[in-house]
Tab-separated table of C-alpha atoms in Angstrom:
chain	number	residue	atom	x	y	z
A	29	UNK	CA	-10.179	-2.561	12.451
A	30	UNK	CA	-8.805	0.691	14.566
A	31	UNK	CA	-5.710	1.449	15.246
A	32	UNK	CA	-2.592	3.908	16.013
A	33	UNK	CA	0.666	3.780	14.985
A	34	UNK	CA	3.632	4.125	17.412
A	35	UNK	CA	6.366	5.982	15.536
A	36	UNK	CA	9.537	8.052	16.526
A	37	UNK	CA	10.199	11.432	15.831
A	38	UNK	CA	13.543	12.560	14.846
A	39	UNK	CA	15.272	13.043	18.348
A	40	UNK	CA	13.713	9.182	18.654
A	41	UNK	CA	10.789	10.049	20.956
A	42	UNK	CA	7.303	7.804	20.652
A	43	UNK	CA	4.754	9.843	19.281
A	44	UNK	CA	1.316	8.714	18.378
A	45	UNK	CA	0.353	8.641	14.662
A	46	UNK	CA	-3.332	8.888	13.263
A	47	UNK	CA	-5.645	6.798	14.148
A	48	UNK	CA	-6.824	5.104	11.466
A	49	UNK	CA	-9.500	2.855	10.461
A	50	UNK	CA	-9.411	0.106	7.633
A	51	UNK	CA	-12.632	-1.156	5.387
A	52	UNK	CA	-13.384	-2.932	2.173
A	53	UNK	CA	-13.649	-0.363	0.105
A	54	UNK	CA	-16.722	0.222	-2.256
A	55	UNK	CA	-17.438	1.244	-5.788
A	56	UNK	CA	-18.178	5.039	-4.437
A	57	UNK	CA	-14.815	5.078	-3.005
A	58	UNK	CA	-13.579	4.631	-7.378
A	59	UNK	CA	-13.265	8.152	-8.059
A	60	UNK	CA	-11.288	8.952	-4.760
A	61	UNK	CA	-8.721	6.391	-5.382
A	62	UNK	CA	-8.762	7.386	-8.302
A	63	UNK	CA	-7.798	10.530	-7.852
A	64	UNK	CA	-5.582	9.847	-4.814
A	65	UNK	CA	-3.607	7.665	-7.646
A	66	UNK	CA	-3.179	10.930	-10.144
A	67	UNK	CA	-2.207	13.226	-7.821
A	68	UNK	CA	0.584	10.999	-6.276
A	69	UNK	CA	3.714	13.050	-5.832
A	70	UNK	CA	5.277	9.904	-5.980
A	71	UNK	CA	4.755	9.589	-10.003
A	72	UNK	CA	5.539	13.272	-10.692
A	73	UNK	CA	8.525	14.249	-13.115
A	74	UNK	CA	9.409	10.701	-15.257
A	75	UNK	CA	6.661	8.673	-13.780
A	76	UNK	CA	3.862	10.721	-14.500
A	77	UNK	CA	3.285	8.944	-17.772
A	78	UNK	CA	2.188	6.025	-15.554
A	79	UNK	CA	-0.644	7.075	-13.807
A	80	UNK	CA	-1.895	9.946	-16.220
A	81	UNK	CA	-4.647	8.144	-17.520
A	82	UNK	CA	-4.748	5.209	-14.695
A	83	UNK	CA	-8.561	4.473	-13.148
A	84	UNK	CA	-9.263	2.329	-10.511
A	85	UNK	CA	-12.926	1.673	-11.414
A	86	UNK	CA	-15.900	0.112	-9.953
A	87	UNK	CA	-15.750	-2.856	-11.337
A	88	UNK	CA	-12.308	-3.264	-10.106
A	89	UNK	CA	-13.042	-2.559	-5.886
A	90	UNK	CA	-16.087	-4.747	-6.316
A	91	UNK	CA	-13.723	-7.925	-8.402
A	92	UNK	CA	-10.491	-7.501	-5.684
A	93	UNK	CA	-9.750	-7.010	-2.235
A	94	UNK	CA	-9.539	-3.298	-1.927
A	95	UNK	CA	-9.095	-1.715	1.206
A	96	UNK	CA	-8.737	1.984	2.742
A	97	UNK	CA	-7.120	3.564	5.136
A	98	UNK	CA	-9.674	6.231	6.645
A	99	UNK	CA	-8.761	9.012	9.346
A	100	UNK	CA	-10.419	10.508	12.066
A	101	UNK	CA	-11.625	13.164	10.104
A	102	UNK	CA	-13.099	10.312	7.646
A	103	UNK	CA	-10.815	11.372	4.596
A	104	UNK	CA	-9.191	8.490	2.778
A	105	UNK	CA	-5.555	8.559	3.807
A	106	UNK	CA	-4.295	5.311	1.438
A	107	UNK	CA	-4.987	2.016	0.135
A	108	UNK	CA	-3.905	-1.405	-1.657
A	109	UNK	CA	-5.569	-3.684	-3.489
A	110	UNK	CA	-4.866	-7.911	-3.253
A	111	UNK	CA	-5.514	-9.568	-5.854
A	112	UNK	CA	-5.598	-13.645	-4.943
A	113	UNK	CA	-4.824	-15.164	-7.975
A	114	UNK	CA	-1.952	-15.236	-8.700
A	115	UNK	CA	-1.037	-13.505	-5.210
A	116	UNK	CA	0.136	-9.717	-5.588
A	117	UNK	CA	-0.160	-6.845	-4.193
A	118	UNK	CA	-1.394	-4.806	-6.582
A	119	UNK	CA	-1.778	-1.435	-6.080
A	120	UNK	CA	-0.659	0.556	-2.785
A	121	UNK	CA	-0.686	4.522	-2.147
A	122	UNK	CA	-0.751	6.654	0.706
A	123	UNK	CA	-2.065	10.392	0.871
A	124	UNK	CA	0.729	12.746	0.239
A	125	UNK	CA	-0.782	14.667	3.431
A	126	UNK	CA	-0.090	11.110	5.139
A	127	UNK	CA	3.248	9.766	3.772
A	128	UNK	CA	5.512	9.308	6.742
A	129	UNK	CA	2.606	8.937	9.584
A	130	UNK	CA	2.573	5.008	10.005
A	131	UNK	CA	-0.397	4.337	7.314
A	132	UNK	CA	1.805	2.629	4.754
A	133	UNK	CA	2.650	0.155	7.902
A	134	UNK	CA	-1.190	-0.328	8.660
A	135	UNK	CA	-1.841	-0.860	5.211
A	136	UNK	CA	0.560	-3.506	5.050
A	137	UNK	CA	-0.261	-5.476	8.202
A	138	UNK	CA	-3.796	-5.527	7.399
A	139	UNK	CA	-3.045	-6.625	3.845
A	140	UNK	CA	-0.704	-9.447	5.195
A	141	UNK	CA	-3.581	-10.751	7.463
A	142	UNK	CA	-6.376	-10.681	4.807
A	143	UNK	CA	-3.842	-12.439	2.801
A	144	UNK	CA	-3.210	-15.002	5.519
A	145	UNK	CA	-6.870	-15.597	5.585
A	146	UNK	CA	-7.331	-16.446	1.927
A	147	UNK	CA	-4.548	-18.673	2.760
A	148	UNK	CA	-1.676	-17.318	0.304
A	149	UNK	CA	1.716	-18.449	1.261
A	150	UNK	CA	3.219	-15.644	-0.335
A	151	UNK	CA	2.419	-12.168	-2.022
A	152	UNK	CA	4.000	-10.778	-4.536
A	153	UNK	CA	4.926	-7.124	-4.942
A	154	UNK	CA	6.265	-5.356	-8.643
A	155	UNK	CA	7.364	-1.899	-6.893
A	156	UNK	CA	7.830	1.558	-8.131
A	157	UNK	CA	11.619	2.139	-7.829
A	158	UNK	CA	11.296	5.284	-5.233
A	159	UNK	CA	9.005	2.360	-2.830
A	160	UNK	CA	11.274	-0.427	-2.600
A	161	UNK	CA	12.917	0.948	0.576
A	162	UNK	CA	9.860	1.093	2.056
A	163	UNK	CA	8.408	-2.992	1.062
A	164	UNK	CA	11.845	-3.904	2.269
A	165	UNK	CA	11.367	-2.119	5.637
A	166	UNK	CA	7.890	-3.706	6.237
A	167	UNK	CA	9.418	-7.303	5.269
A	168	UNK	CA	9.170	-7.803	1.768
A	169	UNK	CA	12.461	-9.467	0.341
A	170	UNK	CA	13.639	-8.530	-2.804
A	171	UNK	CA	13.505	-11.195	-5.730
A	172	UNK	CA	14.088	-10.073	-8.976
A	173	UNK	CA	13.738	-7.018	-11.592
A	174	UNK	CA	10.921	-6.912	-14.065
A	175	UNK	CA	11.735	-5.395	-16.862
A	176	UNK	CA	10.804	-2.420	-18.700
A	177	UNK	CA	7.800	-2.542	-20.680
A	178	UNK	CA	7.715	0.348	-22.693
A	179	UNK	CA	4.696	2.477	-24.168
A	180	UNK	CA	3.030	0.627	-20.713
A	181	UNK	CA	6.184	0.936	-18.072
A	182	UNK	CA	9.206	3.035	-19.658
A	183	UNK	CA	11.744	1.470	-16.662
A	184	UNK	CA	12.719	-1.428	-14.890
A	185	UNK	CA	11.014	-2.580	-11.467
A	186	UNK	CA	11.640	-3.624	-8.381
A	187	UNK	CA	10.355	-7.414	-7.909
A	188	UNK	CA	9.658	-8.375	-4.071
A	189	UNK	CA	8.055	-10.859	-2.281
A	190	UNK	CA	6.185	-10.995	1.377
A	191	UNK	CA	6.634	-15.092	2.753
A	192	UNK	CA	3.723	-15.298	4.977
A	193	UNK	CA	4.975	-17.468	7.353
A	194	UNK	CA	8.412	-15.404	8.041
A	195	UNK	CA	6.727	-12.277	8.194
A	196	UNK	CA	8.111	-10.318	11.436
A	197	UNK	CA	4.932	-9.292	14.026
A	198	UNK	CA	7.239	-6.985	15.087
A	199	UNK	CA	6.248	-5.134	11.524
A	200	UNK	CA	2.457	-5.045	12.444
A	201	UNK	CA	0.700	-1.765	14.262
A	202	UNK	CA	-0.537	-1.506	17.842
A	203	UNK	CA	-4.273	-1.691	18.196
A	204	UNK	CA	-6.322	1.206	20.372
């Protein structure tokens, strides 16, 4: 699956975004999610402790649907990971070099549909705080808090939830 994202720049003019192609991902891709996780900017400062040691092995892509986000220039620019049972949407980053492009939007679509084919009603989403804003913009509704677990998770999360069947097209990516 190939496609660009329409997005507007800040005077509201369409502009194209990266094209950007979507696969399973495999057990070589571990060590670059991986290390896209680490180097998030988005757990920097207080959430560092969170993803410090974090590893998204192997045996992990091969047990869950894992998908990437790859550009034209076949770097990995984000991905998620579904797991089925119980529905949730596990993990979900996006390049720094990416953030704001349209690839977190992809991402989403194409995790909605996969989810739609495994027939889930629902997915469930435990956010970082900073990310909520941007589940909420894609259609996830917000449903609860989930509490601080600490020496794991030292603060309080956002709890959302993607309904399947009210999920808004008008969310999804135009194809190329």
């Amino acid at each position: 699956m190939s496609s660009r994202m329409t997005t507007r720049d800040r005077r509201g003019r369409r502009e194209r975004g990266p094209t950007v192609r979507i696969a399973r991902a495999t057990a070589r891709d571990a060590k670059r999610l991986t290390a896209m996780v680490r180097r998030s900017r988005a757990y920097e400062g207080g959430y560092a402790s969170m993803v410090a040691g974090y590893r998204v092995g192997p045996d992990y892509i091969e047990a869950h649907s894992v998908h990437i986000a790859i550009g034209e220039d076949d770097a990995v620019l984000g991905f998620y990971a579904l797991l089925l049972d119980p529905p949730e949407l596990d993990l979900m980053f996006v390049a720094d070099r990416a953030q704001g492009l349209g690839v977190g939007r992809q991402l989403i679509t194409h995790m909605i549909t996969e989810a739609r084919s495994a027939g889930l009603a629902a997915v469930r989403v435990v956010s970082h705080p900073p990310a909520e804003g941007f589940y909420r913009s894609v259609g996830a509704q917000r449903t609860g808090t989930v509490a601080a677990q600490p020496s794991v998770v030292n603060w309080d999360r956002p709890e959302l939830m993607f309904h399947l069947d009210r999920f808004d097209e008008a969310y999804s990516t135009t194809s190329s």
